[in-house]
Amino acid sequence: MINGILRIAVPSKGRLAEPTLTLLRAAGLPIPSDDRRLLVPIPDQNAEILFARTDDIPTLIRDDAADVGVAGSNQLLEHGSDGVEELTRLGFGACSLVLAVPGDSPIVGVHELAGRRIATSHPVVLRSYLAEQGIAAEVVTLTGSIELAPMIGAAEAVCDLVSTGETLRQNGLRPIETILRSEAVLLTAAKRRDAAGVDVLRTAVESVLAARPKRYLMLNAPDGALDAIIALLPGIDAPTVLPLARSDMHAVHAVVDAADLPRLLHPLKEAGASGLLVLPIEHLIP
Ligand code: AMP
């Protein structure tokens, strides 16, 4: 941290770029969308955003060029960054690193890859998996179009990232094993883990992630139906019950899962609730 300014490394493009910006903005960093600079100051928050290639972010953190950053957990492992640690999983960018072979290949299990060539842009993770499994295969490192390698005779198998598996299927490849599951993570250097600015950002980000699947439900309940209405509410804690200006009703407030709302609203209404309001929650610290 230079002069108390937290430098946050953010993917400049690619799959993780947009969800990272959305998350950081929700966490309270007003990152402008029309700024073309690669280092953007956020003076209100004592922070600056360093836009970088996602693959480089673990290394930038290791080398003290950034205090925290976002990358795929696979990238943290691949760009072997001693002393760089995951602070929080971010719930987007989920994918798997899989081994796959052409649909018509006789290979069905990973041990049959011994003596074969495997094309990948994740040589570090692949080599460590092969070593763990005791499989002596040749790793062919390519930076792109991995799926093409078997078709052009460059490898007998591939090791590539997939989210739906559609790209593999379209290229006639059949997965045989998942070797890693990955998602976007907030990273920092181990030595900075407990630094004040890092903790502030981590708490803000985690509170946004915790709030996303939740809603704030408010309703009015006639006193005669209060217990029945409260019994319907799952809330994270006991609901808040407040007297209303009129004497025969109470207001009930509760935090509920957004996913529960469709099946909650009708029974609440049937039980006598009125004036139901459902609001988004921006931050939640349980
Ligand atoms: P980028 O190449 O900049 O788009 O980002 C690649 C990163 O996005 C990967 O290292 C993964 O962490 C993540 N990711 C999520 N889904 C996929 C996918 N289907 N293919 C490749 N990368 C993915």
PDB file of C-alpha atoms and ligand atoms in Angstrom:
ATOM      1  CA  MET A   1       0.000   0.000   0.000  1.00  0.00           C
ATOM      2  CA  ILE A   2       1.567   3.281  -1.084  1.00  0.00           C
ATOM      3  CA  ASN A   3       0.560   6.345   0.966  1.00  0.00           C
ATOM      4  CA  GLY A   4      -2.349   4.388   2.405  1.00  0.00           C
ATOM      5  CA  ILE A   5      -3.885   3.852  -1.059  1.00  0.00           C
ATOM      6  CA  LEU A   6      -5.199   0.324  -1.637  1.00  0.00           C
ATOM      7  CA  ARG A   7      -4.357  -0.802  -5.174  1.00  0.00           C
ATOM      8  CA  ILE A   8      -6.927  -3.265  -6.514  1.00  0.00           C
ATOM      9  CA  ALA A   9      -6.037  -5.302  -9.624  1.00  0.00           C
ATOM     10  CA  VAL A  10      -9.111  -5.871 -11.799  1.00  0.00           C
ATOM     11  CA  PRO A  11      -9.377  -7.927 -15.026  1.00  0.00           C
ATOM     12  CA  SER A  12      -9.257  -5.453 -17.929  1.00  0.00           C
ATOM     13  CA  LYS A  13     -11.174  -7.786 -20.265  1.00  0.00           C
ATOM     14  CA  GLY A  14     -12.451 -11.335 -20.543  1.00  0.00           C
ATOM     15  CA  ARG A  15     -15.061 -13.274 -18.628  1.00  0.00           C
ATOM     16  CA  LEU A  16     -14.234 -12.003 -15.171  1.00  0.00           C
ATOM     17  CA  ALA A  17     -14.036  -8.292 -16.087  1.00  0.00           C
ATOM     18  CA  GLU A  18     -17.693  -7.262 -15.996  1.00  0.00           C
ATOM     19  CA  PRO A  19     -18.794  -9.257 -12.918  1.00  0.00           C
ATOM     20  CA  THR A  20     -15.748  -7.940 -11.020  1.00  0.00           C
ATOM     21  CA  LEU A  21     -16.629  -4.315 -11.801  1.00  0.00           C
ATOM     22  CA  THR A  22     -20.275  -4.919 -10.862  1.00  0.00           C
ATOM     23  CA  LEU A  23     -19.221  -6.433  -7.533  1.00  0.00           C
ATOM     24  CA  LEU A  24     -16.700  -3.709  -6.652  1.00  0.00           C
ATOM     25  CA  ARG A  25     -19.183  -0.962  -7.539  1.00  0.00           C
ATOM     26  CA  ALA A  26     -21.794  -2.623  -5.340  1.00  0.00           C
ATOM     27  CA  ALA A  27     -19.178  -2.784  -2.580  1.00  0.00           C
ATOM     28  CA  GLY A  28     -18.966   1.011  -2.711  1.00  0.00           C
ATOM     29  CA  LEU A  29     -16.155   1.770  -5.172  1.00  0.00           C
ATOM     30  CA  PRO A  30     -17.421   4.280  -7.750  1.00  0.00           C
ATOM     31  CA  ILE A  31     -15.370   2.954 -10.686  1.00  0.00           C
ATOM     32  CA  PRO A  32     -16.115   5.066 -13.781  1.00  0.00           C
ATOM     33  CA  SER A  33     -17.126   3.125 -16.903  1.00  0.00           C
ATOM     34  CA  ASP A  34     -15.761   5.578 -19.484  1.00  0.00           C
ATOM     35  CA  ASP A  35     -12.214   5.947 -18.138  1.00  0.00           C
ATOM     36  CA  ARG A  36      -9.622   4.449 -20.508  1.00  0.00           C
ATOM     37  CA  ARG A  37      -6.724   4.788 -18.077  1.00  0.00           C
ATOM     38  CA  LEU A  38      -5.163   1.579 -16.754  1.00  0.00           C
ATOM     39  CA  LEU A  39      -4.685   3.066 -13.291  1.00  0.00           C
ATOM     40  CA  VAL A  40      -7.808   4.830 -12.076  1.00  0.00           C
ATOM     41  CA  PRO A  41      -7.809   6.646  -8.740  1.00  0.00           C
ATOM     42  CA  ILE A  42     -10.848   6.339  -6.454  1.00  0.00           C
ATOM     43  CA  PRO A  43      -9.896   9.106  -4.022  1.00  0.00           C
ATOM     44  CA  ASP A  44     -13.067   8.911  -1.906  1.00  0.00           C
ATOM     45  CA  GLN A  45     -12.181   5.365  -0.898  1.00  0.00           C
ATOM     46  CA  ASN A  46      -8.384   5.666  -0.642  1.00  0.00           C
ATOM     47  CA  ALA A  47      -8.111   3.173  -3.468  1.00  0.00           C
ATOM     48  CA  GLU A  48      -6.986   2.871  -7.058  1.00  0.00           C
ATOM     49  CA  ILE A  49      -7.963   0.350  -9.717  1.00  0.00           C
ATOM     50  CA  LEU A  50      -5.211  -1.266 -11.756  1.00  0.00           C
ATOM     51  CA  PHE A  51      -6.661  -2.843 -14.914  1.00  0.00           C
ATOM     52  CA  ALA A  52      -4.584  -5.882 -15.894  1.00  0.00           C
ATOM     53  CA  ARG A  53      -4.782  -9.216 -17.713  1.00  0.00           C
ATOM     54  CA  THR A  54      -6.444 -11.719 -15.403  1.00  0.00           C
ATOM     55  CA  ASP A  55      -3.575 -14.194 -15.860  1.00  0.00           C
ATOM     56  CA  ASP A  56      -1.106 -11.591 -14.588  1.00  0.00           C
ATOM     57  CA  ILE A  57      -3.021 -10.607 -11.460  1.00  0.00           C
ATOM     58  CA  PRO A  58      -1.614 -13.258  -9.063  1.00  0.00           C
ATOM     59  CA  THR A  59       1.922 -12.281 -10.153  1.00  0.00           C
ATOM     60  CA  LEU A  60       1.225  -8.554  -9.738  1.00  0.00           C
ATOM     61  CA  ILE A  61       0.080  -9.208  -6.191  1.00  0.00           C
ATOM     62  CA  ARG A  62       3.075 -11.410  -5.449  1.00  0.00           C
ATOM     63  CA  ASP A  63       5.404  -8.653  -6.704  1.00  0.00           C
ATOM     64  CA  ASP A  64       3.705  -5.935  -4.614  1.00  0.00           C
ATOM     65  CA  ALA A  65       2.398  -4.141  -7.713  1.00  0.00           C
ATOM     66  CA  ALA A  66      -1.124  -4.532  -6.301  1.00  0.00           C
ATOM     67  CA  ASP A  67      -2.495  -5.125  -2.803  1.00  0.00           C
ATOM     68  CA  VAL A  68      -5.549  -7.171  -3.734  1.00  0.00           C
ATOM     69  CA  GLY A  69      -7.063  -8.424  -6.978  1.00  0.00           C
ATOM     70  CA  VAL A  70      -9.514 -10.718  -8.679  1.00  0.00           C
ATOM     71  CA  ALA A  71      -8.656 -13.796 -10.755  1.00  0.00           C
ATOM     72  CA  GLY A  72      -9.850 -17.357 -11.263  1.00  0.00           C
ATOM     73  CA  SER A  73      -8.688 -19.777  -8.543  1.00  0.00           C
ATOM     74  CA  ASN A  74      -7.221 -21.833 -11.405  1.00  0.00           C
ATOM     75  CA  GLN A  75      -5.078 -18.849 -12.361  1.00  0.00           C
ATOM     76  CA  LEU A  76      -3.771 -18.542  -8.830  1.00  0.00           C
ATOM     77  CA  LEU A  77      -2.596 -22.157  -9.004  1.00  0.00           C
ATOM     78  CA  GLU A  78      -1.265 -21.887 -12.544  1.00  0.00           C
ATOM     79  CA  HIS A  79       0.729 -18.701 -12.119  1.00  0.00           C
ATOM     80  CA  GLY A  80       2.226 -20.175  -9.010  1.00  0.00           C
ATOM     81  CA  SER A  81       2.372 -17.229  -6.777  1.00  0.00           C
ATOM     82  CA  ASP A  82       4.059 -18.018  -3.528  1.00  0.00           C
ATOM     83  CA  GLY A  83       2.624 -15.990  -0.723  1.00  0.00           C
ATOM     84  CA  VAL A  84      -0.549 -15.080  -2.635  1.00  0.00           C
ATOM     85  CA  GLU A  85      -3.722 -16.279  -0.969  1.00  0.00           C
ATOM     86  CA  GLU A  86      -7.416 -16.495  -1.575  1.00  0.00           C
ATOM     87  CA  LEU A  87      -9.400 -14.128   0.691  1.00  0.00           C
ATOM     88  CA  THR A  88     -12.906 -14.884  -0.496  1.00  0.00           C
ATOM     89  CA  ARG A  89     -14.649 -16.878  -3.215  1.00  0.00           C
ATOM     90  CA  LEU A  90     -16.734 -14.537  -5.327  1.00  0.00           C
ATOM     91  CA  GLY A  91     -19.511 -16.754  -6.675  1.00  0.00           C
ATOM     92  CA  PHE A  92     -18.943 -16.098 -10.392  1.00  0.00           C
ATOM     93  CA  GLY A  93     -16.586 -17.391 -13.100  1.00  0.00           C
ATOM     94  CA  ALA A  94     -17.293 -20.995 -12.124  1.00  0.00           C
ATOM     95  CA  CYS A  95     -15.606 -23.495 -14.411  1.00  0.00           C
ATOM     96  CA  SER A  96     -13.808 -26.839 -14.371  1.00  0.00           C
ATOM     97  CA  LEU A  97     -10.485 -27.950 -15.761  1.00  0.00           C
ATOM     98  CA  VAL A  98     -11.196 -31.222 -17.529  1.00  0.00           C
ATOM     99  CA  LEU A  99      -9.277 -33.859 -19.423  1.00  0.00           C
ATOM    100  CA  ALA A 100     -10.990 -34.753 -22.677  1.00  0.00           C
ATOM    101  CA  VAL A 101     -10.335 -36.975 -25.661  1.00  0.00           C
ATOM    102  CA  PRO A 102     -11.830 -37.141 -29.177  1.00  0.00           C
ATOM    103  CA  GLY A 103     -15.250 -38.820 -29.209  1.00  0.00           C
ATOM    104  CA  ASP A 104     -13.879 -41.828 -31.123  1.00  0.00           C
ATOM    105  CA  SER A 105     -10.734 -42.275 -28.983  1.00  0.00           C
ATOM    106  CA  PRO A 106     -10.244 -45.677 -27.327  1.00  0.00           C
ATOM    107  CA  ILE A 107      -9.142 -43.844 -24.133  1.00  0.00           C
ATOM    108  CA  VAL A 108     -11.722 -44.031 -21.327  1.00  0.00           C
ATOM    109  CA  GLY A 109      -9.715 -43.489 -18.125  1.00  0.00           C
ATOM    110  CA  VAL A 110      -6.937 -41.107 -17.152  1.00  0.00           C
ATOM    111  CA  HIS A 111      -4.340 -43.849 -16.649  1.00  0.00           C
ATOM    112  CA  GLU A 112      -4.593 -44.644 -20.362  1.00  0.00           C
ATOM    113  CA  LEU A 113      -3.073 -41.196 -21.003  1.00  0.00           C
ATOM    114  CA  ALA A 114       0.367 -42.575 -20.061  1.00  0.00           C
ATOM    115  CA  GLY A 115       2.751 -42.082 -22.990  1.00  0.00           C
ATOM    116  CA  ARG A 116       0.272 -39.777 -24.797  1.00  0.00           C
ATOM    117  CA  ARG A 117       0.390 -36.033 -25.479  1.00  0.00           C
ATOM    118  CA  ILE A 118      -2.028 -33.688 -23.704  1.00  0.00           C
ATOM    119  CA  ALA A 119      -2.508 -30.142 -25.037  1.00  0.00           C
ATOM    120  CA  THR A 120      -3.236 -27.436 -22.475  1.00  0.00           C
ATOM    121  CA  SER A 121      -2.749 -23.829 -21.482  1.00  0.00           C
ATOM    122  CA  HIS A 122      -2.610 -24.960 -17.837  1.00  0.00           C
ATOM    123  CA  PRO A 123       0.693 -26.865 -17.762  1.00  0.00           C
ATOM    124  CA  VAL A 124       1.441 -26.271 -14.073  1.00  0.00           C
ATOM    125  CA  VAL A 125      -1.872 -27.621 -12.765  1.00  0.00           C
ATOM    126  CA  LEU A 126      -1.842 -30.467 -15.297  1.00  0.00           C
ATOM    127  CA  ARG A 127       1.733 -31.536 -14.456  1.00  0.00           C
ATOM    128  CA  SER A 128       0.981 -31.560 -10.768  1.00  0.00           C
ATOM    129  CA  TYR A 129      -2.162 -33.656 -11.354  1.00  0.00           C
ATOM    130  CA  LEU A 130      -0.247 -36.125 -13.548  1.00  0.00           C
ATOM    131  CA  ALA A 131       2.516 -36.397 -10.947  1.00  0.00           C
ATOM    132  CA  GLU A 132      -0.037 -37.031  -8.173  1.00  0.00           C
ATOM    133  CA  GLN A 133      -1.675 -39.755 -10.238  1.00  0.00           C
ATOM    134  CA  GLY A 134       1.650 -41.236 -11.346  1.00  0.00           C
ATOM    135  CA  ILE A 135       0.799 -40.800 -15.029  1.00  0.00           C
ATOM    136  CA  ALA A 136       3.787 -40.252 -17.348  1.00  0.00           C
ATOM    137  CA  ALA A 137       2.222 -38.227 -20.164  1.00  0.00           C
ATOM    138  CA  GLU A 138       3.702 -35.455 -22.307  1.00  0.00           C
ATOM    139  CA  VAL A 139       2.321 -31.958 -21.710  1.00  0.00           C
ATOM    140  CA  VAL A 140       2.026 -29.814 -24.856  1.00  0.00           C
ATOM    141  CA  THR A 141       1.631 -26.180 -23.838  1.00  0.00           C
ATOM    142  CA  LEU A 142      -0.496 -24.049 -26.169  1.00  0.00           C
ATOM    143  CA  THR A 143      -1.973 -20.621 -25.447  1.00  0.00           C
ATOM    144  CA  GLY A 144      -5.225 -20.997 -27.375  1.00  0.00           C
ATOM    145  CA  SER A 145      -7.456 -23.209 -29.559  1.00  0.00           C
ATOM    146  CA  ILE A 146      -6.670 -26.174 -27.338  1.00  0.00           C
ATOM    147  CA  GLU A 147      -9.706 -28.075 -28.624  1.00  0.00           C
ATOM    148  CA  LEU A 148      -8.133 -28.195 -32.093  1.00  0.00           C
ATOM    149  CA  ALA A 149      -4.994 -30.037 -30.978  1.00  0.00           C
ATOM    150  CA  PRO A 150      -6.299 -33.623 -31.431  1.00  0.00           C
ATOM    151  CA  MET A 151      -7.833 -32.768 -34.816  1.00  0.00           C
ATOM    152  CA  ILE A 152      -4.543 -31.446 -36.181  1.00  0.00           C
ATOM    153  CA  GLY A 153      -2.524 -34.323 -34.738  1.00  0.00           C
ATOM    154  CA  ALA A 154      -0.755 -32.232 -32.058  1.00  0.00           C
ATOM    155  CA  ALA A 155      -2.049 -34.278 -29.096  1.00  0.00           C
ATOM    156  CA  GLU A 156      -4.185 -37.297 -28.188  1.00  0.00           C
ATOM    157  CA  ALA A 157      -6.006 -35.463 -25.387  1.00  0.00           C
ATOM    158  CA  VAL A 158      -6.678 -31.960 -24.105  1.00  0.00           C
ATOM    159  CA  CYS A 159      -6.854 -30.401 -20.680  1.00  0.00           C
ATOM    160  CA  ASP A 160      -9.048 -27.331 -20.852  1.00  0.00           C
ATOM    161  CA  LEU A 161     -11.427 -25.105 -18.916  1.00  0.00           C
ATOM    162  CA  VAL A 162     -15.131 -25.613 -19.456  1.00  0.00           C
ATOM    163  CA  SER A 163     -18.233 -24.153 -17.913  1.00  0.00           C
ATOM    164  CA  THR A 164     -21.094 -25.803 -19.794  1.00  0.00           C
ATOM    165  CA  GLY A 165     -19.055 -28.321 -21.805  1.00  0.00           C
ATOM    166  CA  GLU A 166     -20.659 -27.024 -25.008  1.00  0.00           C
ATOM    167  CA  THR A 167     -17.343 -26.007 -26.655  1.00  0.00           C
ATOM    168  CA  LEU A 168     -15.921 -29.479 -26.024  1.00  0.00           C
ATOM    169  CA  ARG A 169     -19.004 -31.121 -27.519  1.00  0.00           C
ATOM    170  CA  GLN A 170     -18.962 -28.855 -30.552  1.00  0.00           C
ATOM    171  CA  ASN A 171     -15.352 -29.838 -31.158  1.00  0.00           C
ATOM    172  CA  GLY A 172     -16.136 -33.538 -30.907  1.00  0.00           C
ATOM    173  CA  LEU A 173     -14.393 -34.014 -27.545  1.00  0.00           C
ATOM    174  CA  ARG A 174     -15.502 -36.267 -24.678  1.00  0.00           C
ATOM    175  CA  PRO A 175     -14.563 -35.382 -21.071  1.00  0.00           C
ATOM    176  CA  ILE A 176     -12.953 -38.205 -19.094  1.00  0.00           C
ATOM    177  CA  GLU A 177     -12.050 -36.461 -15.820  1.00  0.00           C
ATOM    178  CA  THR A 178     -12.436 -33.169 -13.944  1.00  0.00           C
ATOM    179  CA  ILE A 179      -9.136 -32.254 -12.341  1.00  0.00           C
ATOM    180  CA  LEU A 180     -10.015 -28.892 -10.792  1.00  0.00           C
ATOM    181  CA  ARG A 181     -13.042 -26.728 -10.004  1.00  0.00           C
ATOM    182  CA  SER A 182     -12.488 -23.007 -10.144  1.00  0.00           C
ATOM    183  CA  GLU A 183     -14.290 -19.743  -9.514  1.00  0.00           C
ATOM    184  CA  ALA A 184     -13.331 -16.089  -9.269  1.00  0.00           C
ATOM    185  CA  VAL A 185     -11.585 -15.227  -6.001  1.00  0.00           C
ATOM    186  CA  LEU A 186     -10.394 -12.115  -4.204  1.00  0.00           C
ATOM    187  CA  LEU A 187      -6.644 -12.441  -3.716  1.00  0.00           C
ATOM    188  CA  THR A 188      -4.048 -10.774  -1.572  1.00  0.00           C
ATOM    189  CA  ALA A 189      -0.493 -11.366  -0.421  1.00  0.00           C
ATOM    190  CA  ALA A 190      -0.354 -13.451   2.774  1.00  0.00           C
ATOM    191  CA  LYS A 191       1.682 -10.706   4.450  1.00  0.00           C
ATOM    192  CA  ARG A 192      -1.111  -8.191   3.756  1.00  0.00           C
ATOM    193  CA  ARG A 193      -3.976 -10.427   4.750  1.00  0.00           C
ATOM    194  CA  ASP A 194      -4.779  -8.485   7.904  1.00  0.00           C
ATOM    195  CA  ALA A 195      -3.895  -5.004   6.653  1.00  0.00           C
ATOM    196  CA  ALA A 196      -6.594  -2.443   7.427  1.00  0.00           C
ATOM    197  CA  GLY A 197      -7.510  -1.520   3.815  1.00  0.00           C
ATOM    198  CA  VAL A 198      -7.610  -5.181   2.794  1.00  0.00           C
ATOM    199  CA  ASP A 199      -9.983  -6.009   5.639  1.00  0.00           C
ATOM    200  CA  VAL A 200     -12.209  -3.053   4.782  1.00  0.00           C
ATOM    201  CA  LEU A 201     -12.523  -4.175   1.157  1.00  0.00           C
ATOM    202  CA  ARG A 202     -13.018  -7.816   2.111  1.00  0.00           C
ATOM    203  CA  THR A 203     -15.851  -6.992   4.517  1.00  0.00           C
ATOM    204  CA  ALA A 204     -17.552  -4.759   1.935  1.00  0.00           C
ATOM    205  CA  VAL A 205     -17.284  -7.413  -0.780  1.00  0.00           C
ATOM    206  CA  GLU A 206     -18.444 -10.251   1.478  1.00  0.00           C
ATOM    207  CA  SER A 207     -21.416  -8.207   2.667  1.00  0.00           C
ATOM    208  CA  VAL A 208     -22.501  -7.648  -0.948  1.00  0.00           C
ATOM    209  CA  LEU A 209     -22.154 -11.365  -1.733  1.00  0.00           C
ATOM    210  CA  ALA A 210     -24.127 -12.296   1.376  1.00  0.00           C
ATOM    211  CA  ALA A 211     -26.877  -9.798   0.483  1.00  0.00           C
ATOM    212  CA  ARG A 212     -27.359 -10.916  -3.121  1.00  0.00           C
ATOM    213  CA  PRO A 213     -29.614 -13.922  -2.516  1.00  0.00           C
ATOM    214  CA  LYS A 214     -31.578 -12.178   0.270  1.00  0.00           C
ATOM    215  CA  ARG A 215     -34.550  -9.790   0.358  1.00  0.00           C
ATOM    216  CA  TYR A 216     -36.001  -7.582   3.072  1.00  0.00           C
ATOM    217  CA  LEU A 217     -39.663  -8.404   3.604  1.00  0.00           C
ATOM    218  CA  MET A 218     -42.008  -6.010   5.384  1.00  0.00           C
ATOM    219  CA  LEU A 219     -45.660  -6.596   6.099  1.00  0.00           C
ATOM    220  CA  ASN A 220     -48.461  -5.609   8.429  1.00  0.00           C
ATOM    221  CA  ALA A 221     -50.119  -8.302  10.509  1.00  0.00           C
ATOM    222  CA  PRO A 222     -53.403  -8.115  12.425  1.00  0.00           C
ATOM    223  CA  ASP A 223     -52.633  -9.014  16.044  1.00  0.00           C
ATOM    224  CA  GLY A 224     -54.880 -12.088  15.885  1.00  0.00           C
ATOM    225  CA  ALA A 225     -52.757 -13.521  13.028  1.00  0.00           C
ATOM    226  CA  LEU A 226     -49.337 -12.388  14.254  1.00  0.00           C
ATOM    227  CA  ASP A 227     -48.137 -15.767  15.554  1.00  0.00           C
ATOM    228  CA  ALA A 228     -49.323 -17.632  12.464  1.00  0.00           C
ATOM    229  CA  ILE A 229     -47.596 -15.106  10.180  1.00  0.00           C
ATOM    230  CA  ILE A 230     -44.316 -15.210  12.124  1.00  0.00           C
ATOM    231  CA  ALA A 231     -44.390 -19.003  11.978  1.00  0.00           C
ATOM    232  CA  LEU A 232     -44.357 -18.798   8.178  1.00  0.00           C
ATOM    233  CA  LEU A 233     -41.142 -16.727   8.058  1.00  0.00           C
ATOM    234  CA  PRO A 234     -37.782 -18.479   7.788  1.00  0.00           C
ATOM    235  CA  GLY A 235     -35.629 -15.280   8.431  1.00  0.00           C
ATOM    236  CA  ILE A 236     -31.933 -15.382   9.427  1.00  0.00           C
ATOM    237  CA  ASP A 237     -32.894 -14.264  12.931  1.00  0.00           C
ATOM    238  CA  ALA A 238     -36.220 -13.836  14.671  1.00  0.00           C
ATOM    239  CA  PRO A 239     -38.229 -11.272  12.679  1.00  0.00           C
ATOM    240  CA  THR A 240     -38.519  -7.707  13.947  1.00  0.00           C
ATOM    241  CA  VAL A 241     -42.023  -6.988  15.259  1.00  0.00           C
ATOM    242  CA  LEU A 242     -42.986  -3.335  15.670  1.00  0.00           C
ATOM    243  CA  PRO A 243     -46.244  -1.825  16.938  1.00  0.00           C
ATOM    244  CA  LEU A 244     -48.143   0.243  14.381  1.00  0.00           C
ATOM    245  CA  ALA A 245     -49.858   3.584  15.136  1.00  0.00           C
ATOM    246  CA  ARG A 246     -53.193   1.756  15.062  1.00  0.00           C
ATOM    247  CA  SER A 247     -53.579  -0.531  18.044  1.00  0.00           C
ATOM    248  CA  ASP A 248     -54.706  -3.834  16.495  1.00  0.00           C
ATOM    249  CA  MET A 249     -51.753  -4.463  14.126  1.00  0.00           C
ATOM    250  CA  HIS A 250     -47.996  -4.952  14.104  1.00  0.00           C
ATOM    251  CA  ALA A 251     -45.400  -4.512  11.381  1.00  0.00           C
ATOM    252  CA  VAL A 252     -43.205  -7.562  10.776  1.00  0.00           C
ATOM    253  CA  HIS A 253     -39.798  -7.223   9.090  1.00  0.00           C
ATOM    254  CA  ALA A 254     -37.643 -10.209   8.109  1.00  0.00           C
ATOM    255  CA  VAL A 255     -34.693 -11.092   5.906  1.00  0.00           C
ATOM    256  CA  VAL A 256     -35.671 -13.974   3.641  1.00  0.00           C
ATOM    257  CA  ASP A 257     -34.144 -15.925   0.759  1.00  0.00           C
ATOM    258  CA  ALA A 258     -35.253 -14.484  -2.574  1.00  0.00           C
ATOM    259  CA  ALA A 259     -35.773 -18.065  -3.712  1.00  0.00           C
ATOM    260  CA  ASP A 260     -38.343 -18.647  -0.943  1.00  0.00           C
ATOM    261  CA  LEU A 261     -40.495 -15.635  -1.863  1.00  0.00           C
ATOM    262  CA  PRO A 262     -42.711 -17.175  -4.542  1.00  0.00           C
ATOM    263  CA  ARG A 263     -43.944 -19.855  -2.128  1.00  0.00           C
ATOM    264  CA  LEU A 264     -44.089 -17.477   0.864  1.00  0.00           C
ATOM    265  CA  LEU A 265     -46.168 -14.594  -0.449  1.00  0.00           C
ATOM    266  CA  HIS A 266     -49.430 -16.405  -0.996  1.00  0.00           C
ATOM    267  CA  PRO A 267     -49.564 -18.144   2.435  1.00  0.00           C
ATOM    268  CA  LEU A 268     -48.670 -14.825   4.125  1.00  0.00           C
ATOM    269  CA  LYS A 269     -51.503 -13.093   2.333  1.00  0.00           C
ATOM    270  CA  GLU A 270     -53.882 -15.948   3.166  1.00  0.00           C
ATOM    271  CA  ALA A 271     -52.839 -15.742   6.828  1.00  0.00           C
ATOM    272  CA  GLY A 272     -53.935 -12.092   6.903  1.00  0.00           C
ATOM    273  CA  ALA A 273     -50.777 -10.130   6.080  1.00  0.00           C
ATOM    274  CA  SER A 274     -51.263  -6.870   4.210  1.00  0.00           C
ATOM    275  CA  GLY A 275     -49.049  -4.070   2.917  1.00  0.00           C
ATOM    276  CA  LEU A 276     -46.373  -6.540   1.865  1.00  0.00           C
ATOM    277  CA  LEU A 277     -43.168  -4.941   0.576  1.00  0.00           C
ATOM    278  CA  VAL A 278     -40.084  -6.754  -0.702  1.00  0.00           C
ATOM    279  CA  LEU A 279     -36.863  -4.727  -0.928  1.00  0.00           C
ATOM    280  CA  PRO A 280     -33.382  -5.542  -2.206  1.00  0.00           C
ATOM    281  CA  ILE A 281     -30.575  -5.576   0.381  1.00  0.00           C
ATOM    282  CA  GLU A 282     -27.274  -3.934  -0.569  1.00  0.00           C
ATOM    283  CA  HIS A 283     -25.099  -5.205   2.275  1.00  0.00           C
ATOM    284  CA  LEU A 284     -25.593  -7.964   4.800  1.00  0.00           C
ATOM    285  CA  ILE A 285     -23.304  -8.996   7.626  1.00  0.00           C
ATOM    286  CA  PRO A 286     -24.942 -11.895   9.434  1.00  0.00           C
TER     287      PRO A 286
HETATM  288  P1  AMP B   1     -10.387 -14.652 -19.665  1.00  0.00           P
HETATM  289  O1  AMP B   1      -9.504 -15.551 -20.474  1.00  0.00           O
HETATM  290  O2  AMP B   1      -9.743 -13.351 -19.320  1.00  0.00           O
HETATM  291  O3  AMP B   1     -11.756 -14.545 -20.231  1.00  0.00           O
HETATM  292  O4  AMP B   1     -10.603 -15.355 -18.231  1.00  0.00           O
HETATM  293  C1  AMP B   1     -10.386 -16.685 -18.097  1.00  0.00           C
HETATM  294  C2  AMP B   1     -10.783 -17.094 -16.723  1.00  0.00           C
HETATM  295  O5  AMP B   1     -12.207 -17.092 -16.610  1.00  0.00           O
HETATM  296  C3  AMP B   1     -10.358 -18.517 -16.483  1.00  0.00           C
HETATM  297  O6  AMP B   1      -9.049 -18.639 -15.991  1.00  0.00           O
HETATM  298  C4  AMP B   1     -11.389 -19.019 -15.505  1.00  0.00           C
HETATM  299  O7  AMP B   1     -11.005 -18.709 -14.176  1.00  0.00           O
HETATM  300  C5  AMP B   1     -12.640 -18.213 -15.862  1.00  0.00           C
HETATM  301  N1  AMP B   1     -13.618 -18.989 -16.653  1.00  0.00           N
HETATM  302  C6  AMP B   1     -14.896 -19.199 -16.311  1.00  0.00           C
HETATM  303  N2  AMP B   1     -15.537 -19.963 -17.226  1.00  0.00           N
HETATM  304  C7  AMP B   1     -14.636 -20.257 -18.169  1.00  0.00           C
HETATM  305  C8  AMP B   1     -14.687 -21.023 -19.372  1.00  0.00           C
HETATM  306  N3  AMP B   1     -15.788 -21.648 -19.785  1.00  0.00           N
HETATM  307  N4  AMP B   1     -13.585 -21.088 -20.133  1.00  0.00           N
HETATM  308  C9  AMP B   1     -12.472 -20.453 -19.748  1.00  0.00           C
HETATM  309  N5  AMP B   1     -12.357 -19.726 -18.623  1.00  0.00           N
HETATM  310  C10 AMP B   1     -13.420 -19.630 -17.821  1.00  0.00           C
END
